[in-house]
mmCIF file of C-alpha atoms in Angstrom:
data_model
loop_
_atom_site.group_PDB
_atom_site.id
_atom_site.type_symbol
_atom_site.label_atom_id
_atom_site.label_comp_id
_atom_site.label_asym_id
_atom_site.label_seq_id
_atom_site.Cartn_x
_atom_site.Cartn_y
_atom_site.Cartn_z
ATOM 1 C CA UNK A 1 -0.038 0.084 -0.046
ATOM 2 C CA UNK A 2 1.135 3.539 -0.877
ATOM 3 C CA UNK A 3 1.200 6.561 1.503
ATOM 4 C CA UNK A 4 -1.318 9.372 0.971
ATOM 5 C CA UNK A 5 0.290 12.059 -1.113
ATOM 6 C CA UNK A 6 1.306 15.215 1.092
ATOM 7 C CA UNK A 7 -0.785 17.435 -1.194
ATOM 8 C CA UNK A 8 -3.889 15.453 -0.452
ATOM 9 C CA UNK A 9 -3.137 15.552 3.294
ATOM 10 C CA UNK A 10 -2.554 19.337 2.946
ATOM 11 C CA UNK A 11 -5.873 19.931 1.020
ATOM 12 C CA UNK A 12 -7.849 17.862 3.719
ATOM 13 C CA UNK A 13 -6.112 20.053 6.566
ATOM 14 C CA UNK A 14 -6.893 23.281 4.561
ATOM 15 C CA UNK A 15 -10.563 22.654 4.045
ATOM 16 C CA UNK A 16 -11.094 21.346 7.535
ATOM 17 C CA UNK A 17 -9.791 24.908 8.647
ATOM 18 C CA UNK A 18 -12.050 26.911 6.297
ATOM 19 C CA UNK A 19 -14.858 24.699 5.924
ATOM 20 C CA UNK A 20 -17.014 26.034 8.629
ATOM 21 C CA UNK A 21 -16.703 29.412 6.945
ATOM 22 C CA UNK A 22 -18.477 28.157 3.877
ATOM 23 C CA UNK A 23 -21.817 28.408 5.918
ATOM 24 C CA UNK A 24 -22.056 32.115 4.897
ATOM 25 C CA UNK A 25 -23.232 30.503 1.624
ATOM 26 C CA UNK A 26 -26.567 30.238 3.288
ATOM 27 C CA UNK A 27 -26.769 34.163 3.108
ATOM 28 C CA UNK A 28 -25.681 33.993 -0.407
ATOM 29 C CA UNK A 29 -28.185 31.457 -1.539
ATOM 30 C CA UNK A 30 -31.002 33.170 0.600
ATOM 31 C CA UNK A 31 -30.647 36.381 -1.622
ATOM 32 C CA UNK A 32 -29.640 34.587 -4.796
ATOM 33 C CA UNK A 33 -33.110 34.768 -6.464
ATOM 34 C CA UNK A 34 -33.540 38.488 -5.557
ATOM 35 C CA UNK A 35 -30.091 39.359 -6.759
ATOM 36 C CA UNK A 36 -30.693 37.674 -10.194
ATOM 37 C CA UNK A 37 -34.239 39.373 -10.509
ATOM 38 C CA UNK A 38 -32.592 42.729 -9.678
ATOM 39 C CA UNK A 39 -29.754 42.320 -11.842
ATOM 40 C CA UNK A 40 -32.017 41.361 -14.734
ATOM 41 C CA UNK A 41 -33.979 44.520 -14.205
ATOM 42 C CA UNK A 42 -30.895 46.691 -14.027
ATOM 43 C CA UNK A 43 -29.273 45.089 -17.246
ATOM 44 C CA UNK A 44 -32.670 45.762 -19.073
ATOM 45 C CA UNK A 45 -33.175 49.320 -17.865
ATOM 46 C CA UNK A 46 -29.960 50.930 -16.638
ATOM 47 C CA UNK A 47 -27.445 51.655 -19.570
ATOM 48 C CA UNK A 48 -24.710 52.428 -17.153
ATOM 49 C CA UNK A 49 -25.047 49.288 -15.104
ATOM 50 C CA UNK A 50 -25.128 47.226 -18.357
ATOM 51 C CA UNK A 51 -22.130 48.952 -19.646
ATOM 52 C CA UNK A 52 -20.243 48.402 -16.226
ATOM 53 C CA UNK A 53 -21.033 44.663 -16.222
ATOM 54 C CA UNK A 54 -19.778 44.196 -19.841
ATOM 55 C CA UNK A 55 -16.465 46.170 -19.016
ATOM 56 C CA UNK A 56 -15.932 44.038 -15.922
ATOM 57 C CA UNK A 57 -16.616 40.875 -17.803
ATOM 58 C CA UNK A 58 -14.151 42.000 -20.581
ATOM 59 C CA UNK A 59 -11.548 42.925 -18.294
ATOM 60 C CA UNK A 60 -11.512 39.628 -16.637
ATOM 61 C CA UNK A 61 -11.623 37.691 -19.982
ATOM 62 C CA UNK A 62 -15.234 36.678 -19.148
ATOM 63 C CA UNK A 63 -16.976 37.973 -22.416
ATOM 64 C CA UNK A 64 -18.698 34.834 -23.233
ATOM 65 C CA UNK A 65 -20.474 34.689 -19.805
ATOM 66 C CA UNK A 66 -23.351 36.371 -18.602
ATOM 67 C CA UNK A 67 -23.821 37.957 -15.127
ATOM 68 C CA UNK A 68 -26.573 35.361 -14.288
ATOM 69 C CA UNK A 69 -23.916 32.717 -15.231
ATOM 70 C CA UNK A 70 -21.392 34.571 -12.603
ATOM 71 C CA UNK A 71 -24.007 34.683 -9.985
ATOM 72 C CA UNK A 72 -24.872 30.941 -9.900
ATOM 73 C CA UNK A 73 -21.074 29.911 -9.744
ATOM 74 C CA UNK A 74 -20.934 30.256 -5.949
ATOM 75 C CA UNK A 75 -24.042 27.972 -5.629
ATOM 76 C CA UNK A 76 -22.590 25.330 -7.965
ATOM 77 C CA UNK A 77 -19.242 25.390 -6.352
ATOM 78 C CA UNK A 78 -20.539 24.781 -3.064
ATOM 79 C CA UNK A 79 -22.472 21.648 -4.560
ATOM 80 C CA UNK A 80 -19.212 20.398 -6.135
ATOM 81 C CA UNK A 81 -17.289 20.073 -2.906
ATOM 82 C CA UNK A 82 -19.069 17.126 -1.265
ATOM 83 C CA UNK A 83 -18.725 15.220 -4.553
ATOM 84 C CA UNK A 84 -14.996 16.083 -4.926
ATOM 85 C CA UNK A 85 -14.356 14.828 -1.297
ATOM 86 C CA UNK A 86 -16.210 11.840 -1.931
ATOM 87 C CA UNK A 87 -14.463 10.855 -4.970
ATOM 88 C CA UNK A 88 -10.925 11.881 -3.418
ATOM 89 C CA UNK A 89 -11.963 9.714 -0.330
ATOM 90 C CA UNK A 90 -12.706 6.853 -2.634
ATOM 91 C CA UNK A 91 -9.591 7.167 -4.563
ATOM 92 C CA UNK A 92 -7.529 7.172 -1.462
ATOM 93 C CA UNK A 93 -8.928 3.978 0.323
ATOM 94 C CA UNK A 94 -6.024 1.755 -0.531
ATOM 95 C CA UNK A 95 -3.682 3.975 0.913
ATOM 96 C CA UNK A 96 -1.917 3.450 4.101
ATOM 97 C CA UNK A 97 -1.914 6.933 5.875
ATOM 98 C CA UNK A 98 -4.951 6.359 8.063
ATOM 99 C CA UNK A 99 -4.646 9.845 9.728
ATOM 100 C CA UNK A 100 -4.828 11.699 6.681
ATOM 101 C CA UNK A 101 -7.471 9.320 5.265
ATOM 102 C CA UNK A 102 -9.556 10.039 8.470
ATOM 103 C CA UNK A 103 -8.970 13.756 7.908
ATOM 104 C CA UNK A 104 -10.434 13.319 4.349
ATOM 105 C CA UNK A 105 -13.456 11.792 5.765
ATOM 106 C CA UNK A 106 -14.027 14.559 8.324
ATOM 107 C CA UNK A 107 -13.831 17.148 5.427
ATOM 108 C CA UNK A 108 -16.296 15.135 3.498
ATOM 109 C CA UNK A 109 -18.718 14.932 6.260
ATOM 110 C CA UNK A 110 -18.153 18.532 7.181
ATOM 111 C CA UNK A 111 -19.076 19.642 3.464
ATOM 112 C CA UNK A 112 -22.203 17.366 3.398
ATOM 113 C CA UNK A 113 -23.044 19.026 6.705
ATOM 114 C CA UNK A 114 -22.682 22.467 5.135
ATOM 115 C CA UNK A 115 -24.406 22.037 2.149
ATOM 116 C CA UNK A 116 -27.409 20.336 3.998
ATOM 117 C CA UNK A 117 -27.439 23.389 6.354
ATOM 118 C CA UNK A 118 -27.560 25.757 3.311
ATOM 119 C CA UNK A 119 -30.089 23.719 1.462
ATOM 120 C CA UNK A 120 -32.288 23.867 4.593
ATOM 121 C CA UNK A 121 -31.691 27.477 5.084
ATOM 122 C CA UNK A 122 -32.644 27.970 1.377
ATOM 123 C CA UNK A 123 -35.774 25.932 1.652
ATOM 124 C CA UNK A 124 -36.920 27.973 4.795
ATOM 125 C CA UNK A 125 -36.273 31.238 2.901
ATOM 126 C CA UNK A 126 -38.527 30.013 -0.111
ATOM 127 C CA UNK A 127 -41.273 29.195 2.477
ATOM 128 C CA UNK A 128 -40.866 32.617 4.094
ATOM 129 C CA UNK A 129 -40.999 34.311 0.701
ATOM 130 C CA UNK A 130 -44.179 32.333 -0.381
ATOM 131 C CA UNK A 131 -45.756 33.134 3.058
ATOM 132 C CA UNK A 132 -44.796 36.858 2.605
ATOM 133 C CA UNK A 133 -46.574 36.814 -0.873
ATOM 134 C CA UNK A 134 -49.709 35.386 0.401
ATOM 135 C CA UNK A 135 -49.824 37.430 3.549
ATOM 136 C CA UNK A 136 -48.802 40.558 1.802
ATOM 137 C CA UNK A 137 -52.101 40.578 -0.355
ATOM 138 C CA UNK A 138 -53.956 40.921 2.878
ATOM 139 C CA UNK A 139 -52.060 44.038 4.284
ATOM 140 C CA UNK A 140 -51.926 47.566 3.075
ATOM 141 C CA UNK A 141 -48.549 48.646 1.486
ATOM 142 C CA UNK A 142 -46.965 50.058 4.841
ATOM 143 C CA UNK A 143 -47.951 46.935 6.948
ATOM 144 C CA UNK A 144 -46.677 44.686 3.986
ATOM 145 C CA UNK A 145 -43.260 46.409 4.131
ATOM 146 C CA UNK A 146 -43.123 46.294 7.764
ATOM 147 C CA UNK A 147 -44.184 42.575 7.807
ATOM 148 C CA UNK A 148 -41.281 41.946 5.173
ATOM 149 C CA UNK A 149 -38.666 43.540 7.391
ATOM 150 C CA UNK A 150 -39.876 41.343 10.331
ATOM 151 C CA UNK A 151 -39.819 37.986 8.700
ATOM 152 C CA UNK A 152 -36.838 38.077 6.355
ATOM 153 C CA UNK A 153 -34.111 38.038 8.968
ATOM 154 C CA UNK A 154 -31.255 35.407 8.317
ATOM 155 C CA UNK A 155 -31.561 33.671 11.741
ATOM 156 C CA UNK A 156 -35.341 33.415 11.559
ATOM 157 C CA UNK A 157 -37.048 30.197 11.024
ATOM 158 C CA UNK A 158 -40.702 29.755 10.386
ATOM 159 C CA UNK A 159 -41.976 26.890 12.735
ATOM 160 C CA UNK A 160 -45.841 27.153 12.113
ATOM 161 C CA UNK A 161 -48.307 28.973 9.939
ATOM 162 C CA UNK A 162 -51.981 28.470 10.738
ATOM 163 C CA UNK A 163 -55.256 30.488 10.038
ATOM 164 C CA UNK A 164 -56.919 31.712 13.184
ATOM 165 C CA UNK A 165 -59.984 33.606 14.334
ATOM 166 C CA UNK A 166 -59.973 36.483 16.900
ATOM 167 C CA UNK A 167 -62.572 36.606 19.750
ATOM 168 C CA UNK A 168 -63.796 39.915 21.051
ATOM 169 C CA UNK A 169 -64.172 39.914 24.895
ATOM 170 C CA UNK A 170 -67.052 42.356 24.884
ATOM 171 C CA UNK A 171 -70.138 40.315 25.811
ATOM 172 C CA UNK A 172 -72.685 41.991 23.179
ATOM 173 C CA UNK A 173 -70.520 41.401 20.097
ATOM 174 C CA UNK A 174 -69.191 37.856 21.169
ATOM 175 C CA UNK A 175 -72.066 36.068 19.459
ATOM 176 C CA UNK A 176 -73.438 38.402 16.894
ATOM 177 C CA UNK A 177 -70.783 39.585 14.926
ATOM 178 C CA UNK A 178 -68.702 37.021 12.790
ATOM 179 C CA UNK A 179 -65.181 36.349 14.149
ATOM 180 C CA UNK A 180 -62.453 38.324 12.380
ATOM 181 C CA UNK A 181 -60.149 35.751 10.712
ATOM 182 C CA UNK A 182 -56.201 36.123 10.564
ATOM 183 C CA UNK A 183 -52.963 34.181 10.445
ATOM 184 C CA UNK A 184 -50.779 33.015 13.112
ATOM 185 C CA UNK A 185 -47.214 32.667 12.449
ATOM 186 C CA UNK A 186 -44.818 31.276 15.081
ATOM 187 C CA UNK A 187 -41.123 31.710 14.401
ATOM 188 C CA UNK A 188 -38.072 30.516 16.395
ATOM 189 C CA UNK A 189 -37.880 33.905 18.172
ATOM 190 C CA UNK A 190 -41.264 35.436 17.932
ATOM 191 C CA UNK A 191 -45.049 34.940 17.389
ATOM 192 C CA UNK A 192 -46.920 37.134 14.796
ATOM 193 C CA UNK A 193 -50.675 37.584 14.582
ATOM 194 C CA UNK A 194 -51.994 39.134 11.360
ATOM 195 C CA UNK A 195 -55.579 40.064 11.646
ATOM 196 C CA UNK A 196 -57.476 40.278 8.204
ATOM 197 C CA UNK A 197 -59.416 43.323 7.817
#
């Protein structure tokens, strides 16, 4: 059996040190759709922005690429790391350097954890975006913008969304008027009640 090349051991050690920082990709992927939509609008409607992007792509030898293609690269790259380390791990199974092989396995598991966390975060933000879209229709513009600022927070997770009814403690109204409807939202750090008018 051969020893694990030093370069492979170095890659494992380096990625083990920087791997946890890849969790910032959660922020990037959370804002990816909005960034792409904004960039497309600017490219279509803002000549200065369009010219700036073309110059930057040309200056870096990227004339054949679009801004959309550049924006998706970090997301694609993140998904390639677990595959890369899985293949590297499989290719080094017959080598005798158990310490380095274990380090490669740990890095592989770390990147699976990171991509899983980013994926979960992205799904959560998609849920919140859909929620915001459905609730926004029920609110006036000022309340809708305030609601958007409340729910779009990088650490906020939606736990439960439910329709609800409000009751009035005034005895006269309790049984005669229909109960106002609303939406109950339970996040990991707060509860929001939205009364539909």
